[in-house]
Tab-separated table of C-alpha atoms in Angstrom:
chain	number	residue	atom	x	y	z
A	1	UNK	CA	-50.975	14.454	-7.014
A	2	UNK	CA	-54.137	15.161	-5.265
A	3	UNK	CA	-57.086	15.098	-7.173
A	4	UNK	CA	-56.734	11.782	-8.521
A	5	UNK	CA	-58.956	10.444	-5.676
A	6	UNK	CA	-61.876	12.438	-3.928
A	7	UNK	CA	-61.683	13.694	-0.360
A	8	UNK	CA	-65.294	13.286	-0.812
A	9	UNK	CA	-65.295	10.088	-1.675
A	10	UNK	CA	-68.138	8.473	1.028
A	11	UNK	CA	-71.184	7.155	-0.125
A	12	UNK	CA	-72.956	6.912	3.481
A	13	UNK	CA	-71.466	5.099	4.860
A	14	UNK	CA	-70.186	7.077	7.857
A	15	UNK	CA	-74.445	7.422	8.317
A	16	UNK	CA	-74.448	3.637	8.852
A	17	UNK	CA	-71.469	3.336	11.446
A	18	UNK	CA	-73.202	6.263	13.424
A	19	UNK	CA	-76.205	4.417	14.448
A	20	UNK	CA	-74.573	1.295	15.341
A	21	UNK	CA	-74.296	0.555	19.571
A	22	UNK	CA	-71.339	1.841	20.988
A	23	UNK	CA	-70.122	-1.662	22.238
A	24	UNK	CA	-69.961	-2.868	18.467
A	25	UNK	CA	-67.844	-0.091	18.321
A	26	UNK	CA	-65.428	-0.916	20.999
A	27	UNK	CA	-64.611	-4.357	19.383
A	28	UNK	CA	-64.145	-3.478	16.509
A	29	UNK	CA	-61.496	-1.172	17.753
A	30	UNK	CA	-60.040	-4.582	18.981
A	31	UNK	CA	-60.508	-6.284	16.099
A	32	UNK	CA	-58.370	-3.494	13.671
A	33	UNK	CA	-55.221	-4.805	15.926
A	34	UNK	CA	-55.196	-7.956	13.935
A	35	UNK	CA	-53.617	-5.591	10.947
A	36	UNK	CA	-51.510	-3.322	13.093
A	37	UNK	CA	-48.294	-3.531	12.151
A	38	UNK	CA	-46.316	-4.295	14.965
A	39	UNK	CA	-48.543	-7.582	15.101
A	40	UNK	CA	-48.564	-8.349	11.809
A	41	UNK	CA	-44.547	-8.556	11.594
A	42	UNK	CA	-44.317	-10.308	15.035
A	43	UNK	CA	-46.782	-13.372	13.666
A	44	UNK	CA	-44.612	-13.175	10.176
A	45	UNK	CA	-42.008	-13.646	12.522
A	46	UNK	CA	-43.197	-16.333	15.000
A	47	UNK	CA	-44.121	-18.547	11.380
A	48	UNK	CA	-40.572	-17.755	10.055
A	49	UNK	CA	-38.594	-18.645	13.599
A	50	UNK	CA	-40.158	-21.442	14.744
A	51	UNK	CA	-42.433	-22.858	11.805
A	52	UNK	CA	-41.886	-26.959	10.847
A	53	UNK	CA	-41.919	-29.026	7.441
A	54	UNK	CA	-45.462	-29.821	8.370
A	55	UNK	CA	-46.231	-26.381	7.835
A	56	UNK	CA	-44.121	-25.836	4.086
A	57	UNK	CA	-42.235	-27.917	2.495
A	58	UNK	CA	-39.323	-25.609	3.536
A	59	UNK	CA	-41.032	-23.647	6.098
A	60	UNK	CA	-38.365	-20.741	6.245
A	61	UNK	CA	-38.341	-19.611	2.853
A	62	UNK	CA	-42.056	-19.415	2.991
A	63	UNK	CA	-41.799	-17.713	6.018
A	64	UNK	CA	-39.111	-15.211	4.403
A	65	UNK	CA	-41.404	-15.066	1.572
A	66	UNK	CA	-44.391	-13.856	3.227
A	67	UNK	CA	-42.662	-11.408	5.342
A	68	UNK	CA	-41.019	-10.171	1.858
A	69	UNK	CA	-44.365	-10.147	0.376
A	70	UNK	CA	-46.044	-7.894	3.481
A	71	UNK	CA	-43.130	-5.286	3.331
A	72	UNK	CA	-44.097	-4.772	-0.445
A	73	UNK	CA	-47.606	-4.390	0.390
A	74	UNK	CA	-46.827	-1.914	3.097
A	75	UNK	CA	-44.415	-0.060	0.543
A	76	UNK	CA	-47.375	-0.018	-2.115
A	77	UNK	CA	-49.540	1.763	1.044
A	78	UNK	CA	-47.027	4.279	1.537
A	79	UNK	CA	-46.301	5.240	-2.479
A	80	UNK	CA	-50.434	5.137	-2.605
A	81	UNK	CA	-50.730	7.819	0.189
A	82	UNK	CA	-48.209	9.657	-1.116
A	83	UNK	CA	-49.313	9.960	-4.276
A	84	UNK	CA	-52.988	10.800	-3.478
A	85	UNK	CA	-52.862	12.417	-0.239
A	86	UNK	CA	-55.903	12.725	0.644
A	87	UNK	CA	-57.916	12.997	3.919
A	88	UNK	CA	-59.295	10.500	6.005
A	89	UNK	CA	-62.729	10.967	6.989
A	90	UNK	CA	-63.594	13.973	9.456
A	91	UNK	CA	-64.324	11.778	12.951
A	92	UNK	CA	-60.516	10.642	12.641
A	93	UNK	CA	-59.172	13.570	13.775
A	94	UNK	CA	-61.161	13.936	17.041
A	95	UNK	CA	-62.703	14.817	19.398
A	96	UNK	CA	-63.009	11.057	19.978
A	97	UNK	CA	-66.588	9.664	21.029
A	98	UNK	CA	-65.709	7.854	24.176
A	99	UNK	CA	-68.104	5.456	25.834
A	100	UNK	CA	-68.820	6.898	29.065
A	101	UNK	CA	-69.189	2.997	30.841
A	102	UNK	CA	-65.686	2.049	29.484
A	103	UNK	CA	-63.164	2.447	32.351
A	104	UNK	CA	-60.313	5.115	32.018
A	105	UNK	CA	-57.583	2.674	30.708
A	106	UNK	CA	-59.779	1.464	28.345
A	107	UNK	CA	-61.206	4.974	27.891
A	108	UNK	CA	-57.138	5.778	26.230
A	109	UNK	CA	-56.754	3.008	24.462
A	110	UNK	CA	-60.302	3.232	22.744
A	111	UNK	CA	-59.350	6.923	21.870
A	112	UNK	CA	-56.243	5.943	20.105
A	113	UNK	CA	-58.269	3.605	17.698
A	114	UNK	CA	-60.601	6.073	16.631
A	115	UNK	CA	-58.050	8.713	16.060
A	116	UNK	CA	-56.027	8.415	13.035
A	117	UNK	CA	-53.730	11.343	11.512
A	118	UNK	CA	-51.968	11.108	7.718
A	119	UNK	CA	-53.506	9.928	4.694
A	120	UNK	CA	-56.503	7.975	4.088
A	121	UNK	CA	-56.043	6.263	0.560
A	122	UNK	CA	-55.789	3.054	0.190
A	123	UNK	CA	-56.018	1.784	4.012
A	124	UNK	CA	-52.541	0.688	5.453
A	125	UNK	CA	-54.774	-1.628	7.752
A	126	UNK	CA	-56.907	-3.327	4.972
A	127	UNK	CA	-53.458	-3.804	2.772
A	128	UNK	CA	-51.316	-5.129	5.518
A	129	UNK	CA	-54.195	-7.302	6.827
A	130	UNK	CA	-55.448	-8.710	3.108
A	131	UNK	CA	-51.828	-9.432	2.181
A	132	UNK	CA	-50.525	-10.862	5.465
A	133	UNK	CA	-53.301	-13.268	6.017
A	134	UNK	CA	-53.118	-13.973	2.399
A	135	UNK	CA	-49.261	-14.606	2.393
A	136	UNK	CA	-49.714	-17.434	5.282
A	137	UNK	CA	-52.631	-18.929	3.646
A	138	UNK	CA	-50.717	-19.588	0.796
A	139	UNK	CA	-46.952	-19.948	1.947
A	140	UNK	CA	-47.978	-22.540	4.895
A	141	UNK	CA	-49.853	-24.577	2.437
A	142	UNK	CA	-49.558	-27.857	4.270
A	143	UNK	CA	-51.627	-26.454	7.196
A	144	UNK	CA	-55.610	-27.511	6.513
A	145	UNK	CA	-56.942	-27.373	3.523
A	146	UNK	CA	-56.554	-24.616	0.930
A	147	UNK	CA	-60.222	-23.611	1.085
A	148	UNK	CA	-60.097	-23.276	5.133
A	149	UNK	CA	-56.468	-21.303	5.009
A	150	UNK	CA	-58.259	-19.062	1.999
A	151	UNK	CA	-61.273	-18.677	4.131
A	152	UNK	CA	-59.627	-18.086	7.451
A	153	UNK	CA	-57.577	-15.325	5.817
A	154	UNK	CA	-60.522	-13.860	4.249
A	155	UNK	CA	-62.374	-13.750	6.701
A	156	UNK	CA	-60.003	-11.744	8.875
A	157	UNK	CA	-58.663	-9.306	6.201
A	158	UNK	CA	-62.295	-8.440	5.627
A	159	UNK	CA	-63.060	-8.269	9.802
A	160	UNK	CA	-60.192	-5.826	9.994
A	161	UNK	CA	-61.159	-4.014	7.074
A	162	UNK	CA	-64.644	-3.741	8.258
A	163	UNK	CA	-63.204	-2.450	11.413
A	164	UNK	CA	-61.647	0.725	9.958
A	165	UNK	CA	-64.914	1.816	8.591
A	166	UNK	CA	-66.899	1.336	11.751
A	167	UNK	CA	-64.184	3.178	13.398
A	168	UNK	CA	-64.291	6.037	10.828
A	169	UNK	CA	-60.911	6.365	9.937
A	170	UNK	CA	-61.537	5.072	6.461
A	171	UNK	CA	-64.192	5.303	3.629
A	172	UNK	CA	-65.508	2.358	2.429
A	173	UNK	CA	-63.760	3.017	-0.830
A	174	UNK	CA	-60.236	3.346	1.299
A	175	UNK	CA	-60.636	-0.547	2.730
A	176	UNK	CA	-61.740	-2.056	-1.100
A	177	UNK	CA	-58.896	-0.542	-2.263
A	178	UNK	CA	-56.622	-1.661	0.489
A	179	UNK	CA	-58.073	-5.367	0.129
A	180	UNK	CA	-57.232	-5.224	-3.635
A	181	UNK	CA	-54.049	-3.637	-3.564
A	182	UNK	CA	-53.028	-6.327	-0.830
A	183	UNK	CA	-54.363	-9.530	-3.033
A	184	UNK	CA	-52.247	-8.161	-6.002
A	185	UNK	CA	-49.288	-7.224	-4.410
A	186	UNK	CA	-48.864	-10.815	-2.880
A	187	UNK	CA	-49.735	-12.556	-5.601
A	188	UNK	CA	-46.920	-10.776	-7.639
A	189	UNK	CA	-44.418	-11.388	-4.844
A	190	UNK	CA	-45.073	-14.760	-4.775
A	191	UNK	CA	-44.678	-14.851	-8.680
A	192	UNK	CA	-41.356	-12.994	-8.100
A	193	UNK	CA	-39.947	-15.653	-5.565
A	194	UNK	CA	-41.002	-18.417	-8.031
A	195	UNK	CA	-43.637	-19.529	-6.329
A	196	UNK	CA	-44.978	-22.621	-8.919
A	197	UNK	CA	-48.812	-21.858	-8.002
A	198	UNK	CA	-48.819	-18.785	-9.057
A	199	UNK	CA	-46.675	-19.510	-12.281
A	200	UNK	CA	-49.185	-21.580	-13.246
A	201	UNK	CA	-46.215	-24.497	-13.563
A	202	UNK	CA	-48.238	-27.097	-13.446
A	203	UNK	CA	-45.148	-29.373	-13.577
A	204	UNK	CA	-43.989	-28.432	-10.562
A	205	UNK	CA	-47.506	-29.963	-8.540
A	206	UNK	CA	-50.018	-28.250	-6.095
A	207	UNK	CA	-47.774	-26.649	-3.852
A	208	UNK	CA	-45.911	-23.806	-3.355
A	209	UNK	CA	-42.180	-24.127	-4.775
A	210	UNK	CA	-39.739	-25.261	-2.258
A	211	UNK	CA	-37.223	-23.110	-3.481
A	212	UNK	CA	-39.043	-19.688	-3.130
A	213	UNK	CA	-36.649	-17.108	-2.964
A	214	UNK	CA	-37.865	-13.866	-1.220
A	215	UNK	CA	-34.637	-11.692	-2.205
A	216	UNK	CA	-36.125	-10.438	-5.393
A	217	UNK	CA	-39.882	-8.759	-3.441
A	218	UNK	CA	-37.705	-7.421	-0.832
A	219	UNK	CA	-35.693	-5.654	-3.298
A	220	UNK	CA	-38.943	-5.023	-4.862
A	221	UNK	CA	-40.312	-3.266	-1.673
A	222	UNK	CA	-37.191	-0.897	-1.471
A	223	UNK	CA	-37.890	0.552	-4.649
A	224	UNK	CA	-41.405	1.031	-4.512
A	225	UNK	CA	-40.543	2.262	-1.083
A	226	UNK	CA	-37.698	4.528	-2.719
A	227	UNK	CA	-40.681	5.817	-5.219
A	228	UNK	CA	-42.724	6.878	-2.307
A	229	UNK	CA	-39.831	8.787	-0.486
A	230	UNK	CA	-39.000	10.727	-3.977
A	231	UNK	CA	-43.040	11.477	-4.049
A	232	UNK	CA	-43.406	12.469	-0.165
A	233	UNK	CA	-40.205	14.749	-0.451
A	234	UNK	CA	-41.231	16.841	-3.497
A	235	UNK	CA	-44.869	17.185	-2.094
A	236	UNK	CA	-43.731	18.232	1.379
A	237	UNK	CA	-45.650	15.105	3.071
A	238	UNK	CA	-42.984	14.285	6.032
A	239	UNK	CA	-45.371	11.617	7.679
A	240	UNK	CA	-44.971	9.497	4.903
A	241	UNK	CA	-41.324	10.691	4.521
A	242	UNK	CA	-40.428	8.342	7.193
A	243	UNK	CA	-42.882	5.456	6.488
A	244	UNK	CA	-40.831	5.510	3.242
A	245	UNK	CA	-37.889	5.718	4.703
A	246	UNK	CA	-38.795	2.528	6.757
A	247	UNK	CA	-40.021	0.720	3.825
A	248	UNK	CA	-36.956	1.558	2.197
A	249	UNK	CA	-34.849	0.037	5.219
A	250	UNK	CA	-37.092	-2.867	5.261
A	251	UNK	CA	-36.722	-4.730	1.921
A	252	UNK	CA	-32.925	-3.729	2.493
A	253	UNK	CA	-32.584	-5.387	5.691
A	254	UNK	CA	-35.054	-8.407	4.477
A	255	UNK	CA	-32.644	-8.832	0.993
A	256	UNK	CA	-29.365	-8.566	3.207
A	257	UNK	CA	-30.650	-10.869	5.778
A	258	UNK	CA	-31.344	-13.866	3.807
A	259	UNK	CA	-27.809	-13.876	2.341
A	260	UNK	CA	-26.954	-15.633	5.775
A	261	UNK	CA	-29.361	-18.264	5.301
A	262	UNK	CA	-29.211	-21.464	3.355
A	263	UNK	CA	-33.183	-21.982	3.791
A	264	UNK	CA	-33.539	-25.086	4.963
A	265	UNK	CA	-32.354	-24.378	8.492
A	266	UNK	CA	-34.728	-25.941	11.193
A	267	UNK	CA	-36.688	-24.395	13.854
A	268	UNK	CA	-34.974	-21.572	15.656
A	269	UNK	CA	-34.319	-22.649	19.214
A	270	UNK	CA	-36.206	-20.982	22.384
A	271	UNK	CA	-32.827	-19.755	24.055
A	272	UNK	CA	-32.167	-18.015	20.995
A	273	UNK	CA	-35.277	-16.464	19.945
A	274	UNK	CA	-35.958	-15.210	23.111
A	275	UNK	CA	-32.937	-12.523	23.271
A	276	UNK	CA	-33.716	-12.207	20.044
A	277	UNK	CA	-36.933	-10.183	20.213
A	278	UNK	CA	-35.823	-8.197	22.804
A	279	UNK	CA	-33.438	-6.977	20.507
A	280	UNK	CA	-35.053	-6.589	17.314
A	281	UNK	CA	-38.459	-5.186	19.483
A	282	UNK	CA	-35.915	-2.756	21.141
A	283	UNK	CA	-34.527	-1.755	17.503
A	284	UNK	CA	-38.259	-0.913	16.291
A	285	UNK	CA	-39.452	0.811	19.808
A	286	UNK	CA	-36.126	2.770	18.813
A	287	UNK	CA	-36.622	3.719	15.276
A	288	UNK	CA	-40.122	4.487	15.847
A	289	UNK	CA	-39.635	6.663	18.793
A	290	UNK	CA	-36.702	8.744	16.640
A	291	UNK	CA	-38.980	8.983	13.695
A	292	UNK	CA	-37.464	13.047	13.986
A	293	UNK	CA	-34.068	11.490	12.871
A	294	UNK	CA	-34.353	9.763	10.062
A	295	UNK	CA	-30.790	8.280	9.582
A	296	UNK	CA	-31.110	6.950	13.192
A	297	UNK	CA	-34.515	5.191	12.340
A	298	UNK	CA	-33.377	3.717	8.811
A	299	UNK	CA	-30.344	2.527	10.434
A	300	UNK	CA	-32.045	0.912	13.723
A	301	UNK	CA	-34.492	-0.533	11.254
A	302	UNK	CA	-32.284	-2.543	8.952
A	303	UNK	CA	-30.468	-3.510	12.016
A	304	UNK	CA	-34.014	-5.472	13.238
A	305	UNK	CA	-34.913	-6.634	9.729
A	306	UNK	CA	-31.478	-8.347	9.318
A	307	UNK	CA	-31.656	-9.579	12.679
A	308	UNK	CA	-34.951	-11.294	12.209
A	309	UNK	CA	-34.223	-12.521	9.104
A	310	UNK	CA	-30.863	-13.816	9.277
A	311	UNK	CA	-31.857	-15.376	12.846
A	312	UNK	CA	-32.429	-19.240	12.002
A	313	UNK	CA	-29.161	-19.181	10.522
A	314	UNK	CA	-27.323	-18.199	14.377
A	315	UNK	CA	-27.614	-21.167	16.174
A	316	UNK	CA	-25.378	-23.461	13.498
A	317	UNK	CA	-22.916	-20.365	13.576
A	318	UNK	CA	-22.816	-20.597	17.284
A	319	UNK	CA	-22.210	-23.843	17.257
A	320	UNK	CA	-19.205	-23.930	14.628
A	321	UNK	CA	-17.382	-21.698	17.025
A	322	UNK	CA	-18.191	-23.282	20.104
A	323	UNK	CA	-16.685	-26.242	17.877
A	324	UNK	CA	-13.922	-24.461	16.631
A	325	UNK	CA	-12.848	-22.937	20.102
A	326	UNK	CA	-13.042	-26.659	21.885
């Protein structure tokens, strides 16, 4: 498929980033964590866990919702590689341009920012950050106002996006088209889970529906994801072979975790999300870290996904058999 989009597709901007001071630099490379993924999913997951009605009207299917909603933007990114494959920008793949006053550390981490491998088109950063920030502002929609939530989450999908040109990892062309393909794919997620906004249901008021129903865009993400795994395999790309793969075990895990929960459970309790997170961060240090395998990493991620999404429902199960054994 390549050819569809230019590997020389900059139009200076890599000129620009050059001359800027090096401490810009450095924080912006702290700045593109706001869309890393490992963040991105733990905040989905903090809103889902322990989010209350004066957040949503039912604050866990929004949360569900807008995790659903991220895992099809991320399986959008990885069919988009895939299907363009095409280069990042030269300065990704080293040698990185270390500050000389930054302390060793800090000298590694910085180094890891500005060195990127894969593809380049559309930016998994700019996607993940446009339709995570997005998917609170709009599924929390009892926190502020709708033009501060919009703004807020606008402000920091651009930030992020920003970042990943600065950093040279991305063309400028890479982030707009991340930004875009994030706004989209949230908005039809959204539609998909009935949201009444975006239905234009003007019956059903100003808010988002309290009965969204994320099953349908998690489904929705394992077939897109699917899509990208069929692409990556004929076309010999293994990186994305396994972000597929992931995807793919993702809107699984999100579609089979919600069957345990009715939706309007309350807050997860502290005892229970604690051990929790260990668990689930333990299954994703796991699958990433036997990315080589990819049964093991499909299998380790569904395991998290179900266990973070089928969480709020534990502590009423725990205490039916507590009840049932007194």
């Amino acid at each position: 498929m390549t050819g569809l989009v230019s590997a020389e597709r900059g139009i200076g901007e890599i000129v620009l980033v050059d001359a800027l001071p090096e401490f810009v630099v450095v924080v912006f490379a702290a700045v593109t964590h706001l869309a890393d993924p490992w963040f991105l999913f733990g905040l989905l997951a903090v809103g889902y866990w322990f989010a209350s009605d004066r957040f949503a009207a039912a604050p866990r299917r929004a949360g569900a919702t807008a995790i659903a909603a991220v895992t099809c933007a991320y399986a959008a990114t990885a069919l988009g590689k895939a299907w363009f494959a095409v280069a990042r920008p030269p300065g990704a793949v080293g040698p990185a341009d270390v500050p000389a006053w930054l302390p060793g550390l800090l000298s590694a981490w910085y180094e890891a920012q500005v060195l990127s491998d894969g593809f380049g088109f559309p930016s998994g950063h700019a996607t993940g950050g446009a339709a995570a920030y997005l998917a609170l502002a709009l599924a929390y929609d009892r926190a502020w106002t709708a033009r501060k939530r919009l703004f807020a989450a606008a402000a920091v999908a651009v930030a992020v996006a920003a970042s990943r040109v600065v950093l040279e990892v991305h063309y400028l062309v890479d982030v707009l088209a991340g930004l875009a393909v994030g706004v989209g794919v949230v908005l039809a997620a959204l539609w998909l889970a009935g949201d009444s906004r975006v239905r234009r249901d003007d019956a059903a008021g100003r808010g988002a529906s309290p009965a969204l129903d994320p099953t349908v865009p998690f489904l929705l993400a394992a077939v897109v994801s699917l899509g990208a795994l069929t692409v990556a395999v004929a076309d010999g790309h293994s990186g994305e072979v396994v972000e597929a793969g992931i995807g793919i075990a993702t809107g699984v895990g999100g579609a089979i975790g919600w069957r345990f929960v009715d939706g309007d459970e309350p807050a997860v309790p502290v005892r229970i999300a604690i051990p929790a997170l260990a668990v689930t961060g333990g299954l994703w240090v796991g699958a990433y870290a036997l990315a080589g395998t990819l049964g093991v990493t499909l299998a380790a991620t569904t395991a998290a996904v179900v266990a973070v999404v089928a969480l709020p429902a534990l502590p009423e199960r725990i205490d039916r058999l507590s009840a049932s054994r007194s």
